[in-house]
mmCIF file of C-alpha atoms in Angstrom:
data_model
loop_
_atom_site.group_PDB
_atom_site.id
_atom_site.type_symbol
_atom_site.label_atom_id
_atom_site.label_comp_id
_atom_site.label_asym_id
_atom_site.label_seq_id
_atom_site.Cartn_x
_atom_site.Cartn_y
_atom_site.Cartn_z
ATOM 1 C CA UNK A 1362 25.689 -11.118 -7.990
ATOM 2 C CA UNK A 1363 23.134 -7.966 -7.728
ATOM 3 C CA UNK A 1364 19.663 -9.283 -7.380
ATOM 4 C CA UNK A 1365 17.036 -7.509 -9.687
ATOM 5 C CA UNK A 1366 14.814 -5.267 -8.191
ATOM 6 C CA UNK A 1367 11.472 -5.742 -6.781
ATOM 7 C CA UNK A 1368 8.519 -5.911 -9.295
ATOM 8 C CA UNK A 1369 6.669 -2.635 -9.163
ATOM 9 C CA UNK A 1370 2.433 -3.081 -8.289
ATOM 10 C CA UNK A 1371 -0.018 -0.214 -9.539
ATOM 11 C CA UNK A 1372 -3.184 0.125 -7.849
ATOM 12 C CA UNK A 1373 -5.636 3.327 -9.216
ATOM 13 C CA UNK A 1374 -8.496 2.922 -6.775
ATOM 14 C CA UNK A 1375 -11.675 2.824 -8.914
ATOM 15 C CA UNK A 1376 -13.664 6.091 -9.111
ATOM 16 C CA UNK A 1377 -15.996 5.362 -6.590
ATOM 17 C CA UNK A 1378 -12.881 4.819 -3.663
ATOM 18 C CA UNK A 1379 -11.085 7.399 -4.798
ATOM 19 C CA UNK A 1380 -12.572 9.481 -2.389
ATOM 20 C CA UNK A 1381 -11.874 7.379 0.424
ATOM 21 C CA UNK A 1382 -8.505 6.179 -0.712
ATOM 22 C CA UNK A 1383 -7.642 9.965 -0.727
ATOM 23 C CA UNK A 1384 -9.199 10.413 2.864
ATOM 24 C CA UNK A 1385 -6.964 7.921 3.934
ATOM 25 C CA UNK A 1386 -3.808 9.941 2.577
ATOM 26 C CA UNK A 1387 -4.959 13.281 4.066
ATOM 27 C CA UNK A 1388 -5.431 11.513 7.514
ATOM 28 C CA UNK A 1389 -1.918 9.706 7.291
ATOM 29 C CA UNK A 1390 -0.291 12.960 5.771
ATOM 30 C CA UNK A 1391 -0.425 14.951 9.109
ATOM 31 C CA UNK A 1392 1.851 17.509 7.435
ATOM 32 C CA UNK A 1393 0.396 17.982 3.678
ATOM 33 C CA UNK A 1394 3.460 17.603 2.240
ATOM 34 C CA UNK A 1395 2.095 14.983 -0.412
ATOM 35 C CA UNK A 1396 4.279 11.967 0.867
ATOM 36 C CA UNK A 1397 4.269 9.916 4.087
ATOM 37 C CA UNK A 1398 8.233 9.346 5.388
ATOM 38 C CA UNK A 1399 8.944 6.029 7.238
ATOM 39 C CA UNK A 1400 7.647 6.501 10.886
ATOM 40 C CA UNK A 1401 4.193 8.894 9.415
ATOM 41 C CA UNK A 1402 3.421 5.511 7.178
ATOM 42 C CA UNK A 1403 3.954 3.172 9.830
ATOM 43 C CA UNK A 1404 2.242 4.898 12.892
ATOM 44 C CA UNK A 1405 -0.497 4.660 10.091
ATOM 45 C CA UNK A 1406 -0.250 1.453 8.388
ATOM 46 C CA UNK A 1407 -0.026 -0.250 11.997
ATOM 47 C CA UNK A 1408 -3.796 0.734 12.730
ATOM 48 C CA UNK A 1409 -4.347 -2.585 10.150
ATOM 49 C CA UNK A 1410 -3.101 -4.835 13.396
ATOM 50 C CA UNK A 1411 -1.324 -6.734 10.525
ATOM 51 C CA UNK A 1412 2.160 -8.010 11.779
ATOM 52 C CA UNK A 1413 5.153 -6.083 11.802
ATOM 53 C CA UNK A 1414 6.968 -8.321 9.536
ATOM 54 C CA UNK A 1415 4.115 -8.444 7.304
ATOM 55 C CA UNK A 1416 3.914 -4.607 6.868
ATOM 56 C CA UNK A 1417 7.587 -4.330 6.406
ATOM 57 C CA UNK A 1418 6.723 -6.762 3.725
ATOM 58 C CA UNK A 1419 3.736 -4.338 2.278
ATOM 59 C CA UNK A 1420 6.598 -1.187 2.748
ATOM 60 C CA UNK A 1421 8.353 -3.244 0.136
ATOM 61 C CA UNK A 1422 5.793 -4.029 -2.323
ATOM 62 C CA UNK A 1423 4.819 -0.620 -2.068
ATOM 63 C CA UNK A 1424 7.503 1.768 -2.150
ATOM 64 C CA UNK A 1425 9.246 0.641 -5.524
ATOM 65 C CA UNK A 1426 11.059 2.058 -6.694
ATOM 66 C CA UNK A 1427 12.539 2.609 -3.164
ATOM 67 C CA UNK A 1428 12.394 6.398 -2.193
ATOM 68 C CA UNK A 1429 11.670 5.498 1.537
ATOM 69 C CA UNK A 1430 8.208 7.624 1.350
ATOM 70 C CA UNK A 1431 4.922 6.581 0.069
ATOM 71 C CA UNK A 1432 3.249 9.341 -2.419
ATOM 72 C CA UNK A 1433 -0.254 8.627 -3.350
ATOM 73 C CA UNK A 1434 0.006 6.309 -5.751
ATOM 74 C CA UNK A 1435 2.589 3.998 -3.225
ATOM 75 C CA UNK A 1436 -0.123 4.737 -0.271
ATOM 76 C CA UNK A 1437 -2.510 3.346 -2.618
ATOM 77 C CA UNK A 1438 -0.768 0.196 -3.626
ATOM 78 C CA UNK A 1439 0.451 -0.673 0.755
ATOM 79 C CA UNK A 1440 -3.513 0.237 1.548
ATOM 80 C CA UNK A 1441 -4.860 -2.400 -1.495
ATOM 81 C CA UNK A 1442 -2.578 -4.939 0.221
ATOM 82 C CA UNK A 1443 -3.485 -4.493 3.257
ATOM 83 C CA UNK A 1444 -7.097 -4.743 2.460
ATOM 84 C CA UNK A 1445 -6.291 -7.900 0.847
ATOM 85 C CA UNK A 1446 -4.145 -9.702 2.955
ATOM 86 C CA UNK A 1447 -7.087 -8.605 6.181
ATOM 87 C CA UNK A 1448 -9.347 -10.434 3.609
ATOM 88 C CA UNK A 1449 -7.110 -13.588 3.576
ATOM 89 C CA UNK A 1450 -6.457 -12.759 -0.303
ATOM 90 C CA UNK A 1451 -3.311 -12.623 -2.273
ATOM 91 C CA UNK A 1452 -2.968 -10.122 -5.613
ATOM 92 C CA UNK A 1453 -2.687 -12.457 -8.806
ATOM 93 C CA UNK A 1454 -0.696 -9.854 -10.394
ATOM 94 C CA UNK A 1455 1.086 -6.374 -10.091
ATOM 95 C CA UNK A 1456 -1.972 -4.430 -10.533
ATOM 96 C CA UNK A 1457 -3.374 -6.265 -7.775
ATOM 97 C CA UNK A 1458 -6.687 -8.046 -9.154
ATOM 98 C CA UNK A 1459 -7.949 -11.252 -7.492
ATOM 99 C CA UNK A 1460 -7.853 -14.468 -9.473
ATOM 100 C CA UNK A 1461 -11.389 -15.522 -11.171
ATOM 101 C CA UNK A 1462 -14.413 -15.361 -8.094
ATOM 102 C CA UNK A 1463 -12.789 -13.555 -5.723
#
């Protein structure tokens, strides 16, 4: 039996990281073609010194539905989770707010 797919997470940075959100992207997207393939996205996403399995965890979340590159809006979404899970935090749903007091 097929299992369903992954649930898809948004993230839209708010106005005032967009900027640096976008940074990000340019840095990672070393040949400004608009979308980070596999090893680009890793050599990038492994400067968070999260753990491998973790990150393969974050590709996941992140590039639904699967196209095995991250476009902006992906990068944004695997960058928000990183930030949270450096933070010891965990999304509360798929546009990845923290619960009440976080």
């Amino acid at each position: 039996m097929a299992q369903p797919p992954p649930s898809q997470y948004s993230y839209t940075p708010p106005p005032n990281e967009l900027p640096y959100y976008n940074a990000l992207f340019s840095t990672a997207d070393k040949s400004s073609v608009g979308q980070l393939s596999g090893p680009l996205a890793v050599e990038f996403l492994s400067l968070s010194k999260l753990p491998v399995d973790l990150l393969k965890q974050i590709w996941t979340m992140a590039d639904q539905p699967a196209s095995n590159t991250l476009d902006p809006s992906k990068f944004y979404v695997a960058v928000r989770l990183i930030q949270l899970f450096q933070n010891g935090k965990k999304p509360v749903d798929l546009a990845l707010n923290l619960g009440e007091g976080e």
